[in-house]
PDB file of C-alpha atoms in Angstrom:
ATOM      1  CA  MET A   1    -125.285  93.048  24.285  1.00 59.00           C
ATOM      2  CA  THR A   2    -127.523  93.835  27.248  1.00 65.00           C
ATOM      3  CA  SER A   3    -126.363  92.447  30.577  1.00 76.00           C
ATOM      4  CA  ILE A   4    -128.528  92.030  33.636  1.00 82.00           C
ATOM      5  CA  SER A   5    -126.749  94.969  35.252  1.00 73.00           C
ATOM      6  CA  ASP A   6    -128.145  97.202  32.494  1.00 84.00           C
ATOM      7  CA  LEU A   7    -131.709  96.476  33.621  1.00 90.00           C
ATOM      8  CA  PRO A   8    -133.441  98.520  36.314  1.00 92.00           C
ATOM      9  CA  ARG A   9    -133.558  96.495  39.530  1.00 94.00           C
ATOM     10  CA  ASP A  10    -137.356  96.237  39.585  1.00 95.00           C
ATOM     11  CA  GLU A  11    -137.459  95.001  35.992  1.00 96.00           C
ATOM     12  CA  ALA A  12    -134.712  92.452  36.568  1.00 96.00           C
ATOM     13  CA  ILE A  13    -136.511  91.020  39.589  1.00 97.00           C
ATOM     14  CA  ALA A  14    -139.885  91.077  37.811  1.00 98.00           C
ATOM     15  CA  ILE A  15    -138.400  88.888  35.072  1.00 98.00           C
ATOM     16  CA  TYR A  16    -137.444  86.267  37.647  1.00 98.00           C
ATOM     17  CA  GLU A  17    -140.849  86.504  39.320  1.00 98.00           C
ATOM     18  CA  SER A  18    -142.475  85.742  35.994  1.00 99.00           C
ATOM     19  CA  LEU A  19    -140.122  82.848  35.212  1.00 99.00           C
ATOM     20  CA  PHE A  20    -140.650  81.288  38.625  1.00 99.00           C
ATOM     21  CA  LEU A  21    -144.423  81.816  38.599  1.00 99.00           C
ATOM     22  CA  ILE A  22    -144.817  80.098  35.232  1.00 99.00           C
ATOM     23  CA  ARG A  23    -142.569  77.158  36.184  1.00 99.00           C
ATOM     24  CA  GLN A  24    -144.227  76.562  39.550  1.00 99.00           C
ATOM     25  CA  ALA A  25    -147.778  77.092  38.302  1.00 99.00           C
ATOM     26  CA  GLU A  26    -147.278  74.550  35.541  1.00 99.00           C
ATOM     27  CA  LEU A  27    -145.621  72.033  37.840  1.00 99.00           C
ATOM     28  CA  LYS A  28    -148.641  72.376  40.134  1.00 99.00           C
ATOM     29  CA  ILE A  29    -150.953  71.818  37.154  1.00 99.00           C
ATOM     30  CA  ALA A  30    -148.935  68.710  36.234  1.00 98.00           C
ATOM     31  CA  GLU A  31    -149.242  67.473  39.817  1.00 98.00           C
ATOM     32  CA  LEU A  32    -153.027  67.971  39.943  1.00 99.00           C
ATOM     33  CA  TYR A  33    -153.969  67.030  36.394  1.00 98.00           C
ATOM     34  CA  PRO A  34    -154.127  63.255  37.067  1.00 97.00           C
ATOM     35  CA  GLU A  35    -156.998  63.928  39.507  1.00 97.00           C
ATOM     36  CA  GLN A  36    -159.058  64.476  36.323  1.00 96.00           C
ATOM     37  CA  GLU A  37    -160.820  67.562  37.631  1.00 97.00           C
ATOM     38  CA  MET A  38    -159.331  69.624  34.779  1.00 98.00           C
ATOM     39  CA  ARG A  39    -161.424  68.324  31.897  1.00 95.00           C
ATOM     40  CA  CYS A  40    -159.425  69.869  29.067  1.00 97.00           C
ATOM     41  CA  PRO A  41    -156.270  69.002  27.116  1.00 97.00           C
ATOM     42  CA  THR A  42    -153.307  70.759  28.708  1.00 98.00           C
ATOM     43  CA  HIS A  43    -150.064  71.659  26.917  1.00 98.00           C
ATOM     44  CA  LEU A  44    -147.316  72.680  29.330  1.00 99.00           C
ATOM     45  CA  SER A  45    -144.323  74.953  28.698  1.00 98.00           C
ATOM     46  CA  VAL A  46    -141.968  73.603  31.349  1.00 99.00           C
ATOM     47  CA  GLY A  47    -138.451  74.363  30.094  1.00 98.00           C
ATOM     48  CA  GLN A  48    -139.616  77.030  27.629  1.00 98.00           C
ATOM     49  CA  GLU A  49    -140.517  79.824  30.056  1.00 99.00           C
ATOM     50  CA  ALA A  50    -137.759  82.241  29.024  1.00 99.00           C
ATOM     51  CA  VAL A  51    -139.270  82.873  25.599  1.00 99.00           C
ATOM     52  CA  ALA A  52    -142.610  84.112  26.903  1.00 99.00           C
ATOM     53  CA  VAL A  53    -141.008  86.132  29.690  1.00 99.00           C
ATOM     54  CA  GLY A  54    -138.284  87.719  27.576  1.00 98.00           C
ATOM     55  CA  VAL A  55    -140.717  88.774  24.864  1.00 99.00           C
ATOM     56  CA  CYS A  56    -143.418  90.101  27.172  1.00 99.00           C
ATOM     57  CA  ALA A  57    -140.912  91.980  29.358  1.00 98.00           C
ATOM     58  CA  ALA A  58    -140.230  94.232  26.360  1.00 98.00           C
ATOM     59  CA  LEU A  59    -143.912  95.095  25.855  1.00 99.00           C
ATOM     60  CA  LYS A  60    -146.360  97.580  27.312  1.00 98.00           C
ATOM     61  CA  ILE A  61    -149.664  96.460  28.824  1.00 98.00           C
ATOM     62  CA  SER A  62    -151.435  98.067  25.860  1.00 98.00           C
ATOM     63  CA  ASP A  63    -149.483  95.940  23.363  1.00 99.00           C
ATOM     64  CA  HIS A  64    -151.347  92.862  22.142  1.00 99.00           C
ATOM     65  CA  VAL A  65    -150.255  89.233  22.376  1.00 99.00           C
ATOM     66  CA  TYR A  66    -151.832  86.298  20.527  1.00 99.00           C
ATOM     67  CA  SER A  67    -151.021  82.741  21.490  1.00 99.00           C
ATOM     68  CA  THR A  68    -151.278  79.063  20.633  1.00 98.00           C
ATOM     69  CA  HIS A  69    -152.504  75.842  22.227  1.00 98.00           C
ATOM     70  CA  ARG A  70    -149.466  76.126  24.573  1.00 98.00           C
ATOM     71  CA  CYS A  71    -150.515  79.439  26.056  1.00 99.00           C
ATOM     72  CA  HIS A  72    -150.117  79.354  29.866  1.00 99.00           C
ATOM     73  CA  ALA A  73    -146.669  80.973  29.793  1.00 99.00           C
ATOM     74  CA  HIS A  74    -147.719  83.747  27.402  1.00 99.00           C
ATOM     75  CA  TYR A  75    -150.811  84.497  29.484  1.00 99.00           C
ATOM     76  CA  LEU A  76    -148.898  84.748  32.758  1.00 99.00           C
ATOM     77  CA  ALA A  77    -145.899  86.583  31.271  1.00 99.00           C
ATOM     78  CA  LYS A  78    -148.253  89.236  29.877  1.00 99.00           C
ATOM     79  CA  GLY A  79    -149.759  89.707  33.329  1.00 99.00           C
ATOM     80  CA  GLY A  80    -152.863  87.533  33.063  1.00 99.00           C
ATOM     81  CA  ASN A  81    -154.783  86.835  36.272  1.00 99.00           C
ATOM     82  CA  LEU A  82    -153.495  83.616  37.860  1.00 99.00           C
ATOM     83  CA  LYS A  83    -156.710  82.719  39.685  1.00 99.00           C
ATOM     84  CA  ALA A  84    -158.752  83.190  36.511  1.00 99.00           C
ATOM     85  CA  MET A  85    -156.334  80.963  34.589  1.00 99.00           C
ATOM     86  CA  VAL A  86    -156.480  78.092  37.050  1.00 99.00           C
ATOM     87  CA  ALA A  87    -160.261  78.411  37.330  1.00 99.00           C
ATOM     88  CA  GLU A  88    -160.475  78.187  33.542  1.00 99.00           C
ATOM     89  CA  LEU A  89    -158.590  74.900  33.559  1.00 99.00           C
ATOM     90  CA  TYR A  90    -161.128  73.606  36.074  1.00 99.00           C
ATOM     91  CA  GLY A  91    -163.979  74.774  33.838  1.00 97.00           C
ATOM     92  CA  LYS A  92    -165.345  77.171  36.434  1.00 98.00           C
ATOM     93  CA  SER A  93    -167.471  80.267  35.874  1.00 97.00           C
ATOM     94  CA  THR A  94    -164.718  82.421  37.410  1.00 98.00           C
ATOM     95  CA  GLY A  95    -162.298  81.340  34.694  1.00 98.00           C
ATOM     96  CA  CYS A  96    -160.836  83.854  32.279  1.00 98.00           C
ATOM     97  CA  ALA A  97    -163.137  82.521  29.522  1.00 96.00           C
ATOM     98  CA  GLY A  98    -166.034  81.717  31.809  1.00 95.00           C
ATOM     99  CA  GLY A  99    -165.003  78.077  32.033  1.00 96.00           C
ATOM    100  CA  LYS A 100    -165.703  77.446  28.352  1.00 94.00           C
ATOM    101  CA  GLY A 101    -162.259  77.795  26.816  1.00 95.00           C
ATOM    102  CA  GLY A 102    -160.031  75.580  28.913  1.00 97.00           C
ATOM    103  CA  SER A 103    -156.257  75.455  28.787  1.00 98.00           C
ATOM    104  CA  MET A 104    -155.888  76.237  25.074  1.00 98.00           C
ATOM    105  CA  HIS A 105    -158.042  79.378  24.980  1.00 98.00           C
ATOM    106  CA  LEU A 106    -156.786  81.712  27.713  1.00 98.00           C
ATOM    107  CA  ILE A 107    -157.593  85.403  27.468  1.00 98.00           C
ATOM    108  CA  ASP A 108    -157.181  88.555  29.579  1.00 99.00           C
ATOM    109  CA  THR A 109    -157.756  91.631  27.448  1.00 98.00           C
ATOM    110  CA  SER A 110    -157.165  93.927  30.433  1.00 98.00           C
ATOM    111  CA  VAL A 111    -153.421  93.245  30.072  1.00 99.00           C
ATOM    112  CA  GLY A 112    -153.293  92.773  26.300  1.00 99.00           C
ATOM    113  CA  MET A 113    -153.498  88.967  26.270  1.00 99.00           C
ATOM    114  CA  MET A 114    -155.993  88.889  23.430  1.00 99.00           C
ATOM    115  CA  GLY A 115    -156.553  85.160  23.209  1.00 97.00           C
ATOM    116  CA  ALA A 116    -155.215  81.834  22.021  1.00 98.00           C
ATOM    117  CA  SER A 117    -156.254  79.262  19.463  1.00 96.00           C
ATOM    118  CA  ALA A 118    -155.695  75.524  19.398  1.00 95.00           C
ATOM    119  CA  ILE A 119    -155.511  75.433  15.595  1.00 97.00           C
ATOM    120  CA  VAL A 120    -151.889  75.659  14.469  1.00 97.00           C
ATOM    121  CA  ALA A 121    -151.053  79.079  12.944  1.00 97.00           C
ATOM    122  CA  SER A 122    -154.646  80.319  13.198  1.00 97.00           C
ATOM    123  CA  SER A 123    -153.911  83.166  15.611  1.00 98.00           C
ATOM    124  CA  ILE A 124    -151.138  84.606  13.402  1.00 99.00           C
ATOM    125  CA  PRO A 125    -153.446  86.403  10.916  1.00 99.00           C
ATOM    126  CA  ILE A 126    -155.512  87.726  13.821  1.00 99.00           C
ATOM    127  CA  ALA A 127    -152.380  89.298  15.295  1.00 99.00           C
ATOM    128  CA  VAL A 128    -151.693  90.862  11.894  1.00 99.00           C
ATOM    129  CA  GLY A 129    -155.187  92.336  11.984  1.00 99.00           C
ATOM    130  CA  SER A 130    -154.491  93.787  15.414  1.00 99.00           C
ATOM    131  CA  ALA A 131    -151.292  95.383  14.098  1.00 99.00           C
ATOM    132  CA  LEU A 132    -153.221  96.829  11.152  1.00 99.00           C
ATOM    133  CA  ALA A 133    -155.775  98.300  13.548  1.00 99.00           C
ATOM    134  CA  PHE A 134    -153.006  99.954  15.571  1.00 99.00           C
ATOM    135  CA  GLN A 135    -151.597 101.455  12.389  1.00 99.00           C
ATOM    136  CA  LEU A 136    -154.960 102.733  11.136  1.00 99.00           C
ATOM    137  CA  GLN A 137    -155.717 104.240  14.541  1.00 98.00           C
ATOM    138  CA  GLY A 138    -152.358 106.014  14.656  1.00 98.00           C
ATOM    139  CA  LYS A 139    -151.277 104.199  17.829  1.00 98.00           C
ATOM    140  CA  ASP A 140    -147.707 103.207  18.618  1.00 97.00           C
ATOM    141  CA  ASN A 141    -148.711  99.812  19.995  1.00 99.00           C
ATOM    142  CA  VAL A 142    -147.219  96.501  18.897  1.00 99.00           C
ATOM    143  CA  ALA A 143    -148.795  93.093  18.263  1.00 99.00           C
ATOM    144  CA  VAL A 144    -146.990  89.819  18.923  1.00 99.00           C
ATOM    145  CA  ALA A 145    -147.906  86.527  17.267  1.00 99.00           C
ATOM    146  CA  PHE A 146    -146.483  83.608  19.215  1.00 99.00           C
ATOM    147  CA  LEU A 147    -146.092  80.421  17.191  1.00 99.00           C
ATOM    148  CA  GLY A 148    -144.276  77.114  17.354  1.00 98.00           C
ATOM    149  CA  ASP A 149    -141.953  75.584  14.786  1.00 98.00           C
ATOM    150  CA  ALA A 150    -144.944  73.837  13.196  1.00 98.00           C
ATOM    151  CA  GLY A 151    -146.660  77.208  12.919  1.00 98.00           C
ATOM    152  CA  VAL A 152    -144.438  78.209  10.005  1.00 98.00           C
ATOM    153  CA  GLU A 153    -145.746  75.331   7.875  1.00 98.00           C
ATOM    154  CA  PRO A 154    -149.381  76.348   7.138  1.00 98.00           C
ATOM    155  CA  GLY A 155    -149.988  78.931   4.432  1.00 98.00           C
ATOM    156  CA  ALA A 156    -151.393  81.392   6.957  1.00 98.00           C
ATOM    157  CA  PHE A 157    -147.842  82.104   8.135  1.00 99.00           C
ATOM    158  CA  ALA A 158    -146.525  83.097   4.695  1.00 98.00           C
ATOM    159  CA  GLU A 159    -149.657  85.106   3.935  1.00 98.00           C
ATOM    160  CA  SER A 160    -149.278  86.958   7.232  1.00 99.00           C
ATOM    161  CA  LEU A 161    -145.614  87.725   6.565  1.00 99.00           C
ATOM    162  CA  GLY A 162    -146.457  89.077   3.129  1.00 99.00           C
ATOM    163  CA  PHE A 163    -149.259  91.368   4.238  1.00 99.00           C
ATOM    164  CA  ALA A 164    -147.383  92.588   7.322  1.00 99.00           C
ATOM    165  CA  ALA A 165    -144.364  93.461   5.187  1.00 99.00           C
ATOM    166  CA  LEU A 166    -146.470  95.132   2.503  1.00 99.00           C
ATOM    167  CA  ARG A 167    -148.111  97.429   5.042  1.00 99.00           C
ATOM    168  CA  ARG A 168    -145.040  97.757   7.317  1.00 99.00           C
ATOM    169  CA  LEU A 169    -147.179  96.686  10.241  1.00 99.00           C
ATOM    170  CA  PRO A 170    -146.056  96.878  13.882  1.00 99.00           C
ATOM    171  CA  ILE A 171    -145.930  93.135  14.533  1.00 99.00           C
ATOM    172  CA  ILE A 172    -143.396  90.659  15.881  1.00 99.00           C
ATOM    173  CA  PHE A 173    -143.571  87.015  14.851  1.00 99.00           C
ATOM    174  CA  ALA A 174    -142.136  85.167  17.872  1.00 99.00           C
ATOM    175  CA  CYS A 175    -141.396  81.521  17.091  1.00 99.00           C
ATOM    176  CA  GLU A 176    -140.793  79.183  20.024  1.00 99.00           C
ATOM    177  CA  ASN A 177    -138.856  76.460  18.242  1.00 99.00           C
ATOM    178  CA  ASN A 178    -138.839  73.489  20.605  1.00 98.00           C
ATOM    179  CA  LEU A 179    -137.820  71.227  17.691  1.00 98.00           C
ATOM    180  CA  TYR A 180    -140.862  68.956  17.832  1.00 98.00           C
ATOM    181  CA  ALA A 181    -144.418  69.132  16.529  1.00 97.00           C
ATOM    182  CA  THR A 182    -146.239  66.531  18.616  1.00 95.00           C
ATOM    183  CA  GLN A 183    -143.763  63.640  18.081  1.00 95.00           C
ATOM    184  CA  SER A 184    -142.187  64.766  14.784  1.00 97.00           C
ATOM    185  CA  HIS A 185    -138.752  66.386  14.778  1.00 97.00           C
ATOM    186  CA  MET A 186    -138.396  69.500  12.663  1.00 96.00           C
ATOM    187  CA  ALA A 187    -135.922  67.740  10.348  1.00 96.00           C
ATOM    188  CA  GLN A 188    -138.696  65.314   9.391  1.00 97.00           C
ATOM    189  CA  ARG A 189    -141.014  68.152   8.403  1.00 97.00           C
ATOM    190  CA  GLN A 190    -138.911  71.000   7.031  1.00 96.00           C
ATOM    191  CA  PRO A 191    -136.108  70.777   4.438  1.00 96.00           C
ATOM    192  CA  LEU A 192    -134.102  73.663   5.916  1.00 95.00           C
ATOM    193  CA  ASP A 193    -133.341  74.649   9.497  1.00 96.00           C
ATOM    194  CA  ASN A 194    -133.836  78.358   8.873  1.00 97.00           C
ATOM    195  CA  ILE A 195    -137.052  79.582  10.462  1.00 98.00           C
ATOM    196  CA  TYR A 196    -135.506  82.941  11.358  1.00 98.00           C
ATOM    197  CA  GLN A 197    -134.787  83.531   7.653  1.00 98.00           C
ATOM    198  CA  ARG A 198    -138.328  82.822   6.421  1.00 98.00           C
ATOM    199  CA  GLY A 199    -139.159  86.527   6.349  1.00 98.00           C
ATOM    200  CA  GLU A 200    -136.230  87.502   4.114  1.00 98.00           C
ATOM    201  CA  PRO A 201    -138.151  87.174   0.803  1.00 97.00           C
ATOM    202  CA  PHE A 202    -140.534  89.789   2.205  1.00 98.00           C
ATOM    203  CA  GLY A 203    -137.797  92.059   3.548  1.00 98.00           C
ATOM    204  CA  ILE A 204    -138.506  91.115   7.164  1.00 99.00           C
ATOM    205  CA  PRO A 205    -135.390  90.899   9.362  1.00 99.00           C
ATOM    206  CA  GLY A 206    -135.006  87.744  11.415  1.00 99.00           C
ATOM    207  CA  THR A 207    -132.922  86.759  14.417  1.00 99.00           C
ATOM    208  CA  ARG A 208    -132.193  83.393  16.021  1.00 99.00           C
ATOM    209  CA  VAL A 209    -131.672  83.500  19.785  1.00 98.00           C
ATOM    210  CA  ASP A 210    -130.968  81.121  22.640  1.00 98.00           C
ATOM    211  CA  GLY A 211    -134.506  80.450  23.826  1.00 98.00           C
ATOM    212  CA  ASN A 212    -133.270  79.687  27.337  1.00 98.00           C
ATOM    213  CA  ASP A 213    -131.483  83.035  27.740  1.00 98.00           C
ATOM    214  CA  VAL A 214    -134.157  85.422  28.944  1.00 98.00           C
ATOM    215  CA  VAL A 215    -131.889  88.480  28.779  1.00 97.00           C
ATOM    216  CA  GLU A 216    -130.958  87.831  25.140  1.00 97.00           C
ATOM    217  CA  ILE A 217    -134.612  87.297  24.243  1.00 98.00           C
ATOM    218  CA  TYR A 218    -135.564  90.527  25.993  1.00 98.00           C
ATOM    219  CA  GLU A 219    -132.850  92.462  24.148  1.00 97.00           C
ATOM    220  CA  VAL A 220    -133.794  91.159  20.702  1.00 98.00           C
ATOM    221  CA  THR A 221    -137.493  91.746  21.361  1.00 98.00           C
ATOM    222  CA  ARG A 222    -136.837  95.266  22.627  1.00 98.00           C
ATOM    223  CA  ASP A 223    -135.027  96.067  19.382  1.00 98.00           C
ATOM    224  CA  ALA A 224    -137.908  94.626  17.358  1.00 99.00           C
ATOM    225  CA  VAL A 225    -140.407  96.624  19.412  1.00 99.00           C
ATOM    226  CA  ASN A 226    -138.431  99.809  18.783  1.00 98.00           C
ATOM    227  CA  ARG A 227    -138.501  99.072  15.039  1.00 98.00           C
ATOM    228  CA  CYS A 228    -142.262  98.653  15.181  1.00 99.00           C
ATOM    229  CA  ARG A 229    -142.845 101.845  17.144  1.00 98.00           C
ATOM    230  CA  ALA A 230    -140.643 103.743  14.691  1.00 98.00           C
ATOM    231  CA  GLY A 231    -142.785 102.599  11.766  1.00 98.00           C
ATOM    232  CA  GLN A 232    -140.106 100.295  10.342  1.00 98.00           C
ATOM    233  CA  GLY A 233    -142.329  97.239  10.121  1.00 98.00           C
ATOM    234  CA  PRO A 234    -142.326  93.635  11.317  1.00 99.00           C
ATOM    235  CA  SER A 235    -139.611  91.376  12.682  1.00 99.00           C
ATOM    236  CA  LEU A 236    -139.228  87.616  13.070  1.00 99.00           C
ATOM    237  CA  ILE A 237    -137.601  86.018  16.114  1.00 99.00           C
ATOM    238  CA  GLU A 238    -136.739  82.321  16.325  1.00 99.00           C
ATOM    239  CA  ALA A 239    -136.010  81.203  19.893  1.00 99.00           C
ATOM    240  CA  ARG A 240    -134.503  77.711  20.171  1.00 98.00           C
ATOM    241  CA  THR A 241    -135.788  75.967  23.270  1.00 99.00           C
ATOM    242  CA  TYR A 242    -137.062  72.595  24.500  1.00 98.00           C
ATOM    243  CA  ARG A 243    -140.154  71.266  26.235  1.00 98.00           C
ATOM    244  CA  TRP A 244    -139.460  68.883  29.071  1.00 98.00           C
ATOM    245  CA  LEU A 245    -142.813  67.097  29.185  1.00 98.00           C
ATOM    246  CA  GLU A 246    -145.035  65.372  26.659  1.00 97.00           C
ATOM    247  CA  HIS A 247    -146.721  67.297  23.849  1.00 97.00           C
ATOM    248  CA  VAL A 248    -150.033  67.286  25.719  1.00 97.00           C
ATOM    249  CA  GLY A 249    -150.391  66.185  29.310  1.00 97.00           C
ATOM    250  CA  PRO A 250    -148.416  66.221  32.568  1.00 97.00           C
ATOM    251  CA  TYR A 251    -145.990  63.352  32.063  1.00 96.00           C
ATOM    252  CA  PRO A 252    -142.547  62.733  30.547  1.00 95.00           C
ATOM    253  CA  ASP A 253    -142.709  60.890  27.221  1.00 95.00           C
ATOM    254  CA  TYR A 254    -139.222  59.514  26.645  1.00 92.00           C
ATOM    255  CA  ASP A 255    -140.571  55.965  26.472  1.00 92.00           C
ATOM    256  CA  MET A 256    -142.310  56.773  23.172  1.00 93.00           C
ATOM    257  CA  GLY A 257    -139.119  56.475  21.141  1.00 94.00           C
ATOM    258  CA  TYR A 258    -139.144  59.771  19.272  1.00 96.00           C
ATOM    259  CA  ARG A 259    -136.599  61.504  21.532  1.00 96.00           C
ATOM    260  CA  SER A 260    -134.187  60.422  24.239  1.00 95.00           C
ATOM    261  CA  ILE A 261    -133.711  61.129  27.914  1.00 95.00           C
ATOM    262  CA  ASP A 262    -130.117  62.120  27.090  1.00 96.00           C
ATOM    263  CA  GLU A 263    -131.440  64.912  24.858  1.00 96.00           C
ATOM    264  CA  LEU A 264    -133.535  66.224  27.748  1.00 96.00           C
ATOM    265  CA  HIS A 265    -130.578  66.140  30.120  1.00 96.00           C
ATOM    266  CA  GLU A 266    -128.480  68.175  27.683  1.00 97.00           C
ATOM    267  CA  TRP A 267    -131.151  70.871  27.517  1.00 97.00           C
ATOM    268  CA  GLN A 268    -131.689  70.845  31.277  1.00 97.00           C
ATOM    269  CA  LYS A 269    -128.065  71.882  31.727  1.00 97.00           C
ATOM    270  CA  ASN A 270    -129.230  75.237  30.326  1.00 96.00           C
ATOM    271  CA  ASP A 271    -132.364  75.515  32.476  1.00 98.00           C
ATOM    272  CA  PRO A 272    -133.420  79.187  32.204  1.00 98.00           C
ATOM    273  CA  LEU A 273    -134.487  79.530  35.848  1.00 98.00           C
ATOM    274  CA  PRO A 274    -131.303  78.724  37.802  1.00 97.00           C
ATOM    275  CA  SER A 275    -129.249  80.431  35.098  1.00 96.00           C
ATOM    276  CA  TYR A 276    -131.113  83.702  35.548  1.00 97.00           C
ATOM    277  CA  ARG A 277    -131.367  83.310  39.323  1.00 97.00           C
ATOM    278  CA  ASN A 278    -127.579  83.042  39.520  1.00 95.00           C
ATOM    279  CA  LEU A 279    -127.214  86.180  37.398  1.00 94.00           C
ATOM    280  CA  LEU A 280    -129.458  88.058  39.817  1.00 94.00           C
ATOM    281  CA  THR A 281    -127.594  87.056  42.960  1.00 93.00           C
ATOM    282  CA  GLN A 282    -124.137  87.481  41.405  1.00 93.00           C
ATOM    283  CA  SER A 283    -125.025  90.996  40.256  1.00 92.00           C
ATOM    284  CA  ASP A 284    -126.047  91.962  43.805  1.00 88.00           C
ATOM    285  CA  LEU A 285    -129.458  93.133  42.565  1.00 91.00           C
ATOM    286  CA  ILE A 286    -131.108  90.921  45.186  1.00 93.00           C
ATOM    287  CA  GLY A 287    -129.897  88.572  47.875  1.00 92.00           C
ATOM    288  CA  ASN A 288    -130.544  84.865  48.076  1.00 93.00           C
ATOM    289  CA  LYS A 289    -132.797  85.210  51.140  1.00 95.00           C
ATOM    290  CA  GLU A 290    -134.932  87.850  49.438  1.00 96.00           C
ATOM    291  CA  LEU A 291    -135.311  85.592  46.421  1.00 96.00           C
ATOM    292  CA  THR A 292    -136.237  82.644  48.612  1.00 97.00           C
ATOM    293  CA  ASP A 293    -138.892  84.760  50.338  1.00 98.00           C
ATOM    294  CA  LEU A 294    -140.211  85.867  46.948  1.00 98.00           C
ATOM    295  CA  GLU A 295    -140.401  82.260  45.769  1.00 98.00           C
ATOM    296  CA  SER A 296    -142.336  81.327  48.898  1.00 98.00           C
ATOM    297  CA  GLN A 297    -144.839  84.122  48.251  1.00 99.00           C
ATOM    298  CA  ILE A 298    -145.338  82.942  44.672  1.00 99.00           C
ATOM    299  CA  ASN A 299    -145.893  79.356  45.795  1.00 99.00           C
ATOM    300  CA  ASP A 300    -148.520  80.616  48.248  1.00 99.00           C
ATOM    301  CA  MET A 301    -150.218  82.534  45.421  1.00 99.00           C
ATOM    302  CA  ILE A 302    -150.406  79.357  43.382  1.00 99.00           C
ATOM    303  CA  GLU A 303    -151.937  77.397  46.256  1.00 99.00           C
ATOM    304  CA  ASP A 304    -154.485  80.193  46.743  1.00 99.00           C
ATOM    305  CA  ALA A 305    -155.324  80.101  43.035  1.00 99.00           C
ATOM    306  CA  VAL A 306    -155.941  76.352  43.152  1.00 99.00           C
ATOM    307  CA  ALA A 307    -158.170  76.704  46.213  1.00 99.00           C
ATOM    308  CA  PHE A 308    -160.084  79.526  44.513  1.00 99.00           C
ATOM    309  CA  ALA A 309    -160.597  77.425  41.401  1.00 99.00           C
ATOM    310  CA  LYS A 310    -161.792  74.361  43.275  1.00 98.00           C
ATOM    311  CA  GLU A 311    -164.225  76.407  45.366  1.00 98.00           C
ATOM    312  CA  SER A 312    -165.632  78.366  42.409  1.00 98.00           C
ATOM    313  CA  PRO A 313    -169.011  77.423  40.894  1.00 97.00           C
ATOM    314  CA  MET A 314    -169.492  75.713  37.568  1.00 96.00           C
ATOM    315  CA  PRO A 315    -171.044  77.808  34.767  1.00 94.00           C
ATOM    316  CA  SER A 316    -174.831  77.914  34.947  1.00 92.00           C
ATOM    317  CA  ALA A 317    -176.927  76.189  32.299  1.00 89.00           C
ATOM    318  CA  ASP A 318    -178.440  79.469  31.106  1.00 87.00           C
ATOM    319  CA  LYS A 319    -174.955  80.574  29.966  1.00 81.00           C
ATOM    320  CA  LEU A 320    -174.507  77.562  27.694  1.00 81.00           C
ATOM    321  CA  ASP A 321    -174.977  79.448  24.431  1.00 84.00           C
ATOM    322  CA  GLN A 322    -173.348  82.709  25.534  1.00 82.00           C
ATOM    323  CA  PHE A 323    -170.555  83.830  23.172  1.00 77.00           C
ATOM    324  CA  LEU A 324    -171.662  81.377  20.474  1.00 78.00           C
ATOM    325  CA  TYR A 325    -172.153  83.042  17.115  1.00 74.00           C
TER     326      TYR A 325
END
C-alpha cells in the first residue's frame, strides 16, 4: 500500500490544497446560497471531497473527466478555474459556461474537465466516447466517468461497461457511493451491495475503497490509470463515502426522517480533511504553521472569487441563443 511518505512532497501538499479548497469553497457557497443570488440548483459534496481529489491526483491534465449534477469537487480537483466556477453559479458572463449552465454543468476543457450533466448516468457514455477517441487517435490518455450509486441503475451504465470492455477502452468508472439517491437508501433500490463487482460479467476488474481515504483512492486510481495506458482496458472503482448536507441545497436534512444525525456523526469521525492533514504534519512533509498559512491563502482566493463573481456582468441578450443547437 502507498503511504503518504511515498508521495513527492509537492504532490502530497497539492492533495491537501485541493481537499481544503473544495471544502472551503463549498462551505462558502452554502453560506451565500440563501441570499438567492445563485439562481440554480446546487448539489454540494461536503464530506465527499477525497474521492474527487484522489482520482484526479492520479491523472494528467490531458486526461478527460466527465461529471454529474454534483460536480464542483470534480471540477476543482481537475484544476478548473475557481473564479469561473463561482461566476457560473451566479449566472454571470464570466462563468465557465457563460452563465448558462449553472452549478450542474461546469466545464473547463483547458484542464480536461469536459463537462457535467444533471441527468443521472448520461455523462457515462460520453466518457466512453472520449476513451474511444483516445484509442483511435493512438493517444495514451485516460477518460474518467464519475457517477453516483444511482448512476449504476440506468441501462446506460451497463451498455457503457459492455462497449468499453469489448474495445478495451482506456476508461475508469469512478463511483462515489454516498449510499443515498436523493432520499432513498441504496438498500431500497438495489438488491445487492456490490457496485464494485458490476463489471465482472464484462471482465472489468473492480475495487471497493474507503472513500474518505484520499491516499487509498489515489493508489487504486493510479493502478487503474496504468492499466489503461498499457492497453489493458477499463476499471471500476467504488468509493464508499457520505454527503453531509441535503441532496440539493445548503442545509442539513436530518429532520426529513430518511437518515439520522447519529449516522452523520459516525461518518464525520472519518472526515477526510483532518485525517489527511494529520498525516502531512506527522510525516514532517510540512509544518503546521505552513499549512495554516496555505489555508489562509486559499480562503483569500475564495473571497476573491466571490467578489469577482458578484462584480461580473450578466450575459447580454444577444447571447441568448448561443450554443443552442
